[in-house]
Tab-separated table of C-alpha atoms and ligand atoms in Angstrom:
chain	number	residue	atom	x	y	z
A	1	MET	CA	83.544	-106.544	117.365
A	2	LEU	CA	85.735	-108.072	120.135
A	3	PRO	CA	82.758	-109.721	122.300
A	4	ASN	CA	82.229	-111.983	119.475
A	5	ILE	CA	85.934	-112.791	118.723
A	6	LEU	CA	86.275	-113.719	122.323
A	7	LYS	CA	83.258	-115.784	122.545
A	8	LYS	CA	84.536	-117.654	119.392
A	9	ASN	CA	88.121	-118.122	121.474
A	10	VAL	CA	85.962	-119.477	124.552
A	11	ALA	CA	84.029	-121.803	122.232
A	12	ILE	CA	87.749	-123.210	121.075
A	13	PHE	CA	89.526	-123.389	124.370
A	14	ILE	CA	88.307	-125.398	127.418
A	15	THR	CA	90.438	-123.805	130.143
A	16	TYR	CA	90.614	-119.896	129.874
A	17	GLN	CA	90.779	-116.912	131.925
A	18	ILE	CA	90.300	-113.795	129.861
A	19	ARG	CA	91.704	-110.303	130.817
A	20	ILE	CA	90.156	-107.218	129.105
A	21	TRP	CA	92.170	-103.805	128.854
A	22	ASN	CA	90.649	-100.730	127.066
A	23	ARG	CA	92.075	-97.072	127.191
A	24	ASN	CA	88.590	-96.232	128.755
A	25	ILE	CA	88.175	-98.696	131.881
A	26	GLU	CA	84.596	-98.328	131.966
A	27	ALA	CA	84.325	-99.771	128.602
A	28	ALA	CA	86.431	-102.738	129.862
A	29	GLU	CA	84.161	-103.033	132.595
A	30	LYS	CA	81.063	-102.993	130.316
A	31	LEU	CA	82.477	-105.801	128.387
A	32	VAL	CA	83.484	-108.058	131.369
A	33	THR	CA	80.104	-107.510	132.819
A	34	LEU	CA	78.582	-108.778	129.533
A	35	LEU	CA	81.051	-111.703	129.237
A	36	ILE	CA	80.418	-112.838	132.957
A	37	SER	CA	76.879	-112.658	132.453
A	38	GLU	CA	77.251	-115.132	129.605
A	39	ASN	CA	79.284	-117.264	132.015
A	40	ILE	CA	82.678	-116.478	130.437
A	41	LYS	CA	85.625	-115.918	132.959
A	42	ALA	CA	86.777	-112.502	132.522
A	43	GLU	CA	88.323	-109.674	134.434
A	44	VAL	CA	89.825	-106.175	133.889
A	45	SER	CA	93.503	-105.135	133.289
A	46	LYS	CA	94.425	-101.857	134.241
A	47	SER	CA	97.275	-101.938	131.546
A	48	VAL	CA	98.039	-103.737	128.324
A	49	GLN	CA	101.056	-105.095	130.196
A	50	GLU	CA	99.155	-106.512	133.045
A	51	ALA	CA	96.599	-107.873	130.567
A	52	ALA	CA	99.346	-109.584	128.409
A	53	ARG	CA	101.524	-110.973	131.026
A	54	ASP	CA	101.788	-114.660	130.545
A	55	ALA	CA	98.670	-114.801	128.031
A	56	ASP	CA	98.539	-117.648	125.546
A	57	ILE	CA	96.509	-115.736	123.353
A	58	ILE	CA	96.524	-111.842	122.748
A	59	ASN	CA	93.749	-110.147	120.809
A	60	THR	CA	94.345	-106.736	119.514
A	61	CYS	CA	91.418	-105.096	118.085
A	62	THR	CA	91.855	-101.185	118.410
A	63	GLY	CA	91.736	-98.073	116.206
A	64	ALA	CA	95.107	-97.246	117.465
A	65	SER	CA	97.598	-95.443	115.226
A	66	THR	CA	100.614	-95.860	117.379
A	67	PRO	CA	101.700	-99.263	119.138
A	68	ILE	CA	100.054	-100.428	122.207
A	69	LEU	CA	101.464	-103.900	122.558
A	70	LYS	CA	105.148	-104.292	123.392
A	71	ALA	CA	107.611	-106.928	122.660
A	72	ASP	CA	108.852	-107.297	126.121
A	73	TRP	CA	105.010	-108.011	127.434
A	74	VAL	CA	104.598	-111.172	125.440
A	75	LYS	CA	105.968	-114.650	126.397
A	76	ALA	CA	107.450	-116.855	123.967
A	77	GLY	CA	105.216	-119.165	122.255
A	78	ALA	CA	102.437	-116.534	122.620
A	79	HIS	CA	99.702	-116.397	119.613
A	80	ILE	CA	98.554	-112.840	118.899
A	81	ASN	CA	95.463	-112.173	116.572
A	82	SER	CA	95.639	-108.674	115.667
A	83	VAL	CA	92.340	-107.249	113.929
A	84	GLY	CA	93.316	-103.530	114.284
A	85	ALA	CA	95.646	-101.390	112.363
A	86	PRO	CA	94.265	-102.199	108.876
A	87	ARG	CA	95.865	-99.266	107.121
A	88	PRO	CA	99.429	-98.677	106.073
A	89	ASP	CA	99.843	-95.710	108.412
A	90	PHE	CA	98.205	-97.548	111.346
A	91	HIS	CA	99.912	-99.454	114.165
A	92	GLU	CA	99.040	-101.296	117.177
A	93	ILE	CA	101.919	-103.735	117.631
A	94	GLU	CA	105.512	-102.814	118.313
A	95	GLU	CA	107.893	-103.415	115.426
A	96	ASP	CA	110.352	-105.500	117.386
A	97	LEU	CA	107.371	-107.888	118.385
A	98	VAL	CA	106.336	-107.940	114.767
A	99	ARG	CA	109.942	-108.821	113.753
A	100	LYS	CA	109.974	-111.714	116.812
A	101	GLY	CA	106.952	-113.377	115.282
A	102	ILE	CA	105.873	-115.617	112.370
A	103	ILE	CA	103.286	-113.944	110.387
A	104	TYR	CA	99.960	-115.615	109.094
A	105	THR	CA	97.215	-113.633	107.178
A	106	ASP	CA	94.103	-114.176	105.578
A	107	SER	CA	95.515	-112.631	102.354
A	108	ARG	CA	99.148	-112.067	101.895
A	109	GLU	CA	98.613	-109.310	99.297
A	110	SER	CA	96.510	-107.455	101.558
A	111	ALA	CA	98.847	-107.791	104.534
A	112	GLU	CA	101.862	-106.393	102.252
A	113	ASN	CA	99.868	-103.426	101.087
A	114	GLU	CA	97.621	-102.710	103.936
A	115	ALA	CA	98.989	-103.811	107.244
A	116	GLY	CA	100.602	-100.902	108.832
A	117	ASP	CA	102.463	-103.322	111.309
A	118	VAL	CA	103.853	-106.062	108.801
A	119	ILE	CA	104.807	-103.152	106.398
A	120	LYS	CA	106.781	-101.106	108.829
A	121	ALA	CA	108.527	-103.943	110.312
A	122	GLY	CA	109.296	-105.023	106.733
A	123	VAL	CA	108.770	-108.866	107.609
A	124	PRO	CA	107.776	-111.440	105.133
A	125	VAL	CA	104.071	-113.138	105.624
A	126	PHE	CA	104.948	-116.684	106.458
A	127	ALA	CA	101.691	-118.204	105.295
A	128	GLU	CA	98.114	-117.460	104.557
A	129	ILE	CA	95.579	-119.200	106.821
A	130	GLY	CA	94.139	-121.078	103.707
A	131	GLU	CA	97.836	-122.661	103.213
A	132	VAL	CA	97.827	-123.815	106.922
A	133	LEU	CA	94.109	-125.392	106.699
A	134	LEU	CA	95.048	-127.277	103.496
A	135	GLY	CA	98.347	-128.580	105.289
A	136	SER	CA	100.786	-126.802	102.799
A	137	LYS	CA	102.334	-124.707	105.664
A	138	PRO	CA	102.884	-125.503	109.498
A	139	ALA	CA	101.166	-123.708	112.184
A	140	ASN	CA	104.519	-123.401	114.252
A	141	LYS	CA	102.486	-124.060	117.592
A	142	ASN	CA	105.572	-123.379	119.670
A	143	SER	CA	106.771	-120.409	118.418
A	144	LEU	CA	105.503	-116.618	118.533
A	145	THR	CA	103.190	-116.584	115.948
A	146	ILE	CA	100.864	-113.376	114.833
A	147	TYR	CA	97.554	-113.774	112.559
A	148	LYS	CA	97.084	-110.399	110.595
A	149	SER	CA	93.662	-110.226	109.887
A	150	LEU	CA	92.443	-107.625	107.412
A	151	GLY	CA	89.053	-109.203	106.106
A	152	LEU	CA	88.288	-110.637	102.612
A	153	ALA	CA	85.899	-109.046	100.463
A	154	VAL	CA	84.082	-112.594	99.898
A	155	GLN	CA	83.480	-112.730	103.551
A	156	ASP	CA	81.556	-109.542	103.278
A	157	ALA	CA	79.557	-110.967	100.094
A	158	VAL	CA	78.801	-114.267	101.859
A	159	THR	CA	77.666	-112.602	105.089
A	160	ALA	CA	75.384	-110.334	102.954
A	161	ARG	CA	73.992	-113.512	101.155
A	162	LEU	CA	73.355	-115.025	104.378
A	163	VAL	CA	71.414	-111.818	105.828
A	164	TYR	CA	69.347	-111.482	102.481
A	165	ASN	CA	68.462	-115.162	102.623
A	166	MET	CA	67.188	-115.039	106.240
A	167	LEU	CA	65.291	-111.797	105.464
A	168	TYR	CA	63.716	-112.318	102.055
A	169	GLU	CA	63.894	-115.953	101.255
A	170	ASN	CA	63.679	-118.376	104.387
A	171	ASN	CA	61.499	-115.464	105.979
A	172	PRO	CA	59.659	-113.743	103.115
A	173	LEU	CA	58.012	-110.410	104.532
B	1	LIG	N1	90.828	-107.155	110.394
B	1	LIG	C1	89.516	-107.279	110.087
B	1	LIG	O1	88.791	-107.952	109.482
B	1	LIG	C2	88.765	-105.825	110.370
B	1	LIG	C3	89.468	-104.898	111.061
B	1	LIG	N2	88.854	-104.031	111.542
B	1	LIG	C4	89.308	-102.870	112.187
B	1	LIG	O2	89.453	-103.139	113.641
B	1	LIG	C5	89.689	-102.050	114.339
B	1	LIG	C6	88.290	-102.095	115.674
B	1	LIG	O3	87.219	-102.191	115.026
B	1	LIG	P1	85.972	-101.847	115.733
B	1	LIG	O4	85.786	-103.132	117.058
B	1	LIG	O5	84.501	-101.928	114.614
B	1	LIG	O6	86.142	-100.332	116.152
B	1	LIG	P2	85.238	-99.687	117.373
B	1	LIG	O7	85.363	-98.343	117.233
B	1	LIG	O8	84.051	-100.520	118.047
B	1	LIG	O9	86.528	-99.865	118.610
B	1	LIG	C7	87.698	-99.450	118.688
B	1	LIG	C8	88.486	-99.656	119.696
B	1	LIG	O10	90.076	-99.171	119.819
B	1	LIG	C9	90.076	-98.277	120.829
B	1	LIG	N3	90.941	-97.408	120.478
B	1	LIG	C10	91.103	-96.614	119.416
B	1	LIG	N4	92.077	-95.862	119.457
B	1	LIG	C11	92.941	-96.277	120.433
B	1	LIG	C12	94.149	-95.896	121.017
B	1	LIG	N5	94.894	-94.791	120.257
B	1	LIG	N6	94.706	-96.719	121.741
B	1	LIG	C13	94.017	-97.692	122.209
B	1	LIG	N7	92.653	-98.176	121.987
B	1	LIG	C14	92.311	-97.283	120.883
B	1	LIG	C15	88.849	-97.785	121.395
B	1	LIG	O11	88.491	-97.307	122.583
B	1	LIG	P3	87.521	-96.499	123.280
B	1	LIG	O12	86.586	-97.498	123.673
B	1	LIG	O13	88.300	-95.858	124.312
B	1	LIG	O14	87.371	-95.745	122.014
B	1	LIG	C16	87.817	-98.871	120.786
B	1	LIG	O15	88.059	-100.089	122.139
B	1	LIG	C17	89.673	-101.091	113.736
B	1	LIG	O16	90.690	-100.492	113.373
B	1	LIG	C18	88.900	-101.623	112.136
B	1	LIG	O17	89.339	-100.775	111.202
B	1	LIG	C19	87.468	-103.766	111.461
B	1	LIG	C20	86.676	-104.659	110.738
B	1	LIG	C21	87.247	-105.909	110.171
B	2	LIG	O1	85.629	-102.118	108.895
B	2	LIG	C1	86.898	-101.712	108.620
B	2	LIG	O2	87.485	-101.038	109.305
B	2	LIG	C2	87.656	-102.744	107.992
B	2	LIG	N1	87.451	-103.907	107.539
B	2	LIG	C3	88.369	-104.875	106.927
B	2	LIG	C4	89.552	-104.044	107.185
B	2	LIG	C5	89.393	-102.475	107.856
Protein backbone atom coordinates (compact mmCIF):
# COMPACT_ATOMS: atom_id res chain seq x y z
CA MET A 1 0.00 0.00 0.00
CA LEU A 2 2.79 2.48 0.91
CA PRO A 3 4.28 2.77 -2.63
CA ASN A 4 0.92 3.97 -3.94
CA ILE A 5 0.53 6.49 -1.11
CA LEU A 6 4.00 7.87 -1.82
CA LYS A 7 3.35 8.20 -5.53
CA LYS A 8 0.18 10.16 -4.73
CA ASN A 9 2.21 12.47 -2.42
CA VAL A 10 4.76 13.06 -5.17
CA ALA A 11 2.03 13.88 -7.67
CA ILE A 12 0.81 16.64 -5.34
CA PHE A 13 4.06 18.19 -4.09
CA ILE A 14 6.59 19.54 -6.57
CA THR A 15 9.72 19.58 -4.38
CA TYR A 16 10.27 16.57 -2.19
CA GLN A 17 12.79 14.13 -0.82
CA ILE A 18 11.37 10.88 0.48
CA ARG A 19 13.03 8.98 3.32
CA ILE A 20 11.94 5.39 3.92
CA TRP A 21 12.26 3.49 7.17
CA ASN A 22 11.26 -0.14 7.72
CA ARG A 23 12.23 -2.36 10.66
CA ASN A 24 13.63 -4.70 8.01
CA ILE A 25 16.17 -2.58 6.09
CA GLU A 26 16.08 -4.87 3.02
CA ALA A 27 12.37 -4.06 2.60
CA ALA A 28 13.16 -0.33 2.80
CA GLU A 29 15.93 -0.73 0.20
CA LYS A 30 13.56 -2.61 -2.11
CA LEU A 31 10.98 0.18 -1.92
CA VAL A 32 13.62 2.88 -2.48
CA THR A 33 14.86 1.01 -5.56
CA LEU A 34 11.30 0.82 -6.89
CA LEU A 35 10.69 4.55 -6.30
CA ILE A 36 14.01 5.56 -7.88
CA SER A 37 13.17 3.41 -10.92
CA GLU A 38 10.11 5.66 -11.31
CA ASN A 39 12.23 8.83 -11.01
CA ILE A 40 11.07 9.55 -7.48
CA LYS A 41 13.77 10.93 -5.15
CA ALA A 42 14.04 8.48 -2.26
CA GLU A 43 16.58 7.21 0.24
CA VAL A 44 16.71 4.73 3.13
CA SER A 45 16.75 5.94 6.76
CA LYS A 46 18.27 3.74 9.43
CA SER A 47 15.82 4.86 12.14
CA VAL A 48 12.37 6.38 12.43
CA GLN A 49 13.98 9.38 14.12
CA GLU A 50 16.29 9.92 11.15
CA ALA A 51 13.40 9.53 8.69
CA ALA A 52 11.16 11.96 10.60
CA ARG A 53 13.79 14.66 11.22
CA ASP A 54 12.58 18.00 9.79
CA ALA A 55 9.99 16.19 7.64
CA ASP A 56 7.04 18.24 6.41
CA ILE A 57 4.91 15.14 5.84
CA ILE A 58 5.22 11.80 7.64
CA ASN A 59 3.33 8.71 6.45
CA THR A 60 3.01 5.83 8.91
CA CYS A 61 1.60 2.62 7.49
CA THR A 62 2.55 -0.23 9.80
CA GLY A 63 1.08 -3.24 11.53
CA ALA A 64 2.70 -2.09 14.77
CA SER A 65 0.87 -2.58 18.05
CA THR A 66 3.17 -0.23 20.01
CA PRO A 67 4.13 3.32 18.90
CA ILE A 68 7.02 3.73 16.47
CA LEU A 69 6.83 7.54 15.99
CA LYS A 70 7.67 9.75 18.95
CA ALA A 71 6.67 13.34 19.74
CA ASP A 72 10.25 14.63 20.10
CA TRP A 73 11.09 13.55 16.54
CA VAL A 74 8.39 15.56 14.78
CA LYS A 75 8.79 19.25 13.99
CA ALA A 76 6.13 21.86 14.70
CA GLY A 77 3.80 22.32 11.75
CA ALA A 78 4.41 18.87 10.29
CA HIS A 79 1.55 16.82 8.87
CA ILE A 80 1.21 13.10 9.66
CA ASN A 81 -0.84 10.63 7.64
CA SER A 82 -1.42 7.62 9.88
CA VAL A 83 -2.75 4.59 8.00
CA GLY A 84 -1.83 1.78 10.39
CA ALA A 85 -3.15 1.02 13.90
CA PRO A 86 -6.73 0.56 12.72
CA ARG A 87 -7.77 -1.34 15.87
CA PRO A 88 -8.47 -0.09 19.40
CA ASP A 89 -5.55 -2.17 20.75
CA PHE A 90 -3.04 -1.13 18.03
CA HIS A 91 -0.72 1.90 18.16
CA GLU A 92 1.86 3.49 15.87
CA ILE A 93 2.01 7.12 17.12
CA GLU A 94 3.11 8.06 20.63
CA GLU A 95 0.31 9.32 22.86
CA ASP A 96 2.03 12.70 23.51
CA LEU A 97 2.33 13.26 19.77
CA VAL A 98 -1.37 12.57 19.19
CA ARG A 99 -2.20 15.04 21.99
CA LYS A 100 -0.06 17.74 20.34
CA GLY A 101 -1.79 17.36 16.98
CA ILE A 102 -5.08 18.48 15.48
CA ILE A 103 -6.88 15.30 14.45
CA TYR A 104 -8.57 14.86 11.08
CA THR A 105 -10.10 11.63 9.88
CA ASP A 106 -12.27 10.07 7.20
CA SER A 107 -15.02 9.02 9.62
CA ARG A 108 -15.36 10.46 13.13
CA GLU A 109 -17.38 7.43 14.26
CA SER A 110 -14.67 5.03 13.04
CA ALA A 111 -11.82 7.05 14.57
CA GLU A 112 -13.51 7.27 17.96
CA ASN A 113 -14.25 3.54 18.04
CA GLU A 114 -11.40 1.91 16.09
CA ALA A 115 -8.28 4.11 16.03
CA GLY A 116 -6.14 2.89 18.96
CA ASP A 117 -3.96 6.02 18.98
CA VAL A 118 -6.91 8.42 19.10
CA ILE A 119 -8.77 6.37 21.72
CA LYS A 120 -5.72 5.99 24.01
CA ALA A 121 -4.79 9.68 23.81
CA GLY A 122 -8.40 10.61 24.61
CA VAL A 123 -8.35 13.52 22.17
CA PRO A 124 -11.33 14.77 20.14
CA VAL A 125 -11.44 14.48 16.36
CA PHE A 126 -11.33 18.05 15.04
CA ALA A 127 -12.80 17.37 11.61
CA GLU A 128 -13.65 14.81 8.99
CA ILE A 129 -11.85 15.30 5.67
CA GLY A 130 -15.24 15.88 4.04
CA GLU A 131 -15.82 18.90 6.31
CA VAL A 132 -12.48 20.39 5.19
CA LEU A 133 -13.29 19.79 1.53
CA LEU A 134 -16.67 21.45 1.97
CA GLY A 135 -15.03 24.41 3.74
CA SER A 136 -16.91 24.05 7.02
CA LYS A 137 -13.70 23.24 8.97
CA PRO A 138 -10.21 24.77 8.44
CA ALA A 139 -7.13 22.82 7.39
CA ASN A 140 -4.87 24.51 10.02
CA LYS A 141 -1.89 24.42 7.67
CA ASN A 142 0.60 25.93 10.17
CA SER A 143 -0.19 23.54 13.02
CA LEU A 144 0.83 19.96 13.71
CA THR A 145 -1.94 18.01 12.02
CA ILE A 146 -2.68 14.27 11.97
CA TYR A 147 -4.88 12.59 9.39
CA LYS A 148 -6.08 9.31 10.88
CA SER A 149 -7.16 7.11 8.00
CA LEU A 150 -9.34 4.09 8.60
CA GLY A 151 -11.01 3.55 5.26
CA LEU A 152 -14.67 3.81 4.36
CA ALA A 153 -16.79 0.89 3.17
CA VAL A 154 -18.01 3.09 0.30
CA GLN A 155 -14.42 3.25 -1.04
CA ASP A 156 -14.30 -0.55 -1.19
CA ALA A 157 -17.73 -0.70 -2.86
CA VAL A 158 -16.80 1.90 -5.50
CA THR A 159 -13.44 0.22 -6.18
CA ALA A 160 -15.12 -3.18 -6.54
CA ARG A 161 -17.58 -1.61 -8.99
CA LEU A 162 -14.74 -0.09 -11.05
CA VAL A 163 -12.92 -3.44 -11.20
CA TYR A 164 -16.14 -5.22 -12.14
CA ASN A 165 -16.82 -2.70 -14.90
CA MET A 166 -13.31 -3.04 -16.27
CA LEU A 167 -13.57 -6.82 -16.29
CA TYR A 168 -17.11 -7.44 -17.46
CA GLU A 169 -18.62 -4.33 -19.01
CA ASN A 170 -15.90 -2.27 -20.73
CA ASN A 171 -13.90 -5.41 -21.50
CA PRO A 172 -16.40 -8.30 -21.65
CA LEU A 173 -14.74 -11.72 -21.58
N1 LIG B 1 -6.45 3.21 6.95
C1 LIG B 1 -6.80 2.39 5.98
O1 LIG B 1 -7.61 2.75 5.14
C2 LIG B 1 -6.19 1.04 5.91
C3 LIG B 1 -5.32 0.63 6.88
N2 LIG B 1 -4.72 -0.58 6.81
C4 LIG B 1 -3.75 -0.90 7.87
O2 LIG B 1 -2.47 -0.36 7.46
C5 LIG B 1 -1.41 -1.16 7.97
C6 LIG B 1 -0.50 -1.59 6.84
O3 LIG B 1 -1.23 -2.38 5.91
P1 LIG B 1 -0.48 -3.08 4.67
O4 LIG B 1 0.47 -2.12 4.05
O5 LIG B 1 -1.53 -3.71 3.85
O6 LIG B 1 0.31 -4.23 5.47
P2 LIG B 1 1.67 -4.97 5.10
O7 LIG B 1 1.63 -6.24 5.91
O8 LIG B 1 1.92 -4.99 3.64
O9 LIG B 1 2.78 -4.01 5.74
C7 LIG B 1 2.88 -3.87 7.11
C8 LIG B 1 4.14 -3.08 7.38
O10 LIG B 1 4.19 -2.81 8.80
C9 LIG B 1 5.45 -3.21 9.26
N3 LIG B 1 5.32 -3.60 10.66
C10 LIG B 1 4.55 -4.59 11.17
N4 LIG B 1 4.70 -4.63 12.51
C11 LIG B 1 5.58 -3.65 12.83
C12 LIG B 1 6.12 -3.19 14.04
N5 LIG B 1 5.81 -3.77 15.21
N6 LIG B 1 6.99 -2.16 14.02
C13 LIG B 1 7.30 -1.57 12.84
N7 LIG B 1 6.83 -1.95 11.64
C14 LIG B 1 5.97 -2.98 11.65
C15 LIG B 1 5.88 -4.34 8.35
O11 LIG B 1 7.28 -4.49 8.41
P3 LIG B 1 8.03 -5.78 7.80
O12 LIG B 1 8.22 -5.49 6.33
O13 LIG B 1 9.31 -5.81 8.54
O14 LIG B 1 7.15 -6.95 8.09
C16 LIG B 1 5.40 -3.83 7.00
O15 LIG B 1 6.32 -2.90 6.46
C17 LIG B 1 -2.09 -2.31 8.71
O16 LIG B 1 -2.18 -1.97 10.07
C18 LIG B 1 -3.48 -2.37 8.08
O17 LIG B 1 -4.42 -2.94 8.95
C19 LIG B 1 -4.89 -1.38 5.72
C20 LIG B 1 -5.77 -1.02 4.73
C21 LIG B 1 -6.50 0.21 4.76
O1 LIG C 1 -7.43 -4.00 5.36
C1 LIG C 1 -7.25 -3.54 6.53
O2 LIG C 1 -6.39 -4.05 7.32
C2 LIG C 1 -8.02 -2.39 6.97
N1 LIG C 1 -8.78 -1.68 6.20
C3 LIG C 1 -9.37 -0.56 6.87
C4 LIG C 1 -8.87 -0.63 8.23
C5 LIG C 1 -7.98 -1.83 8.30
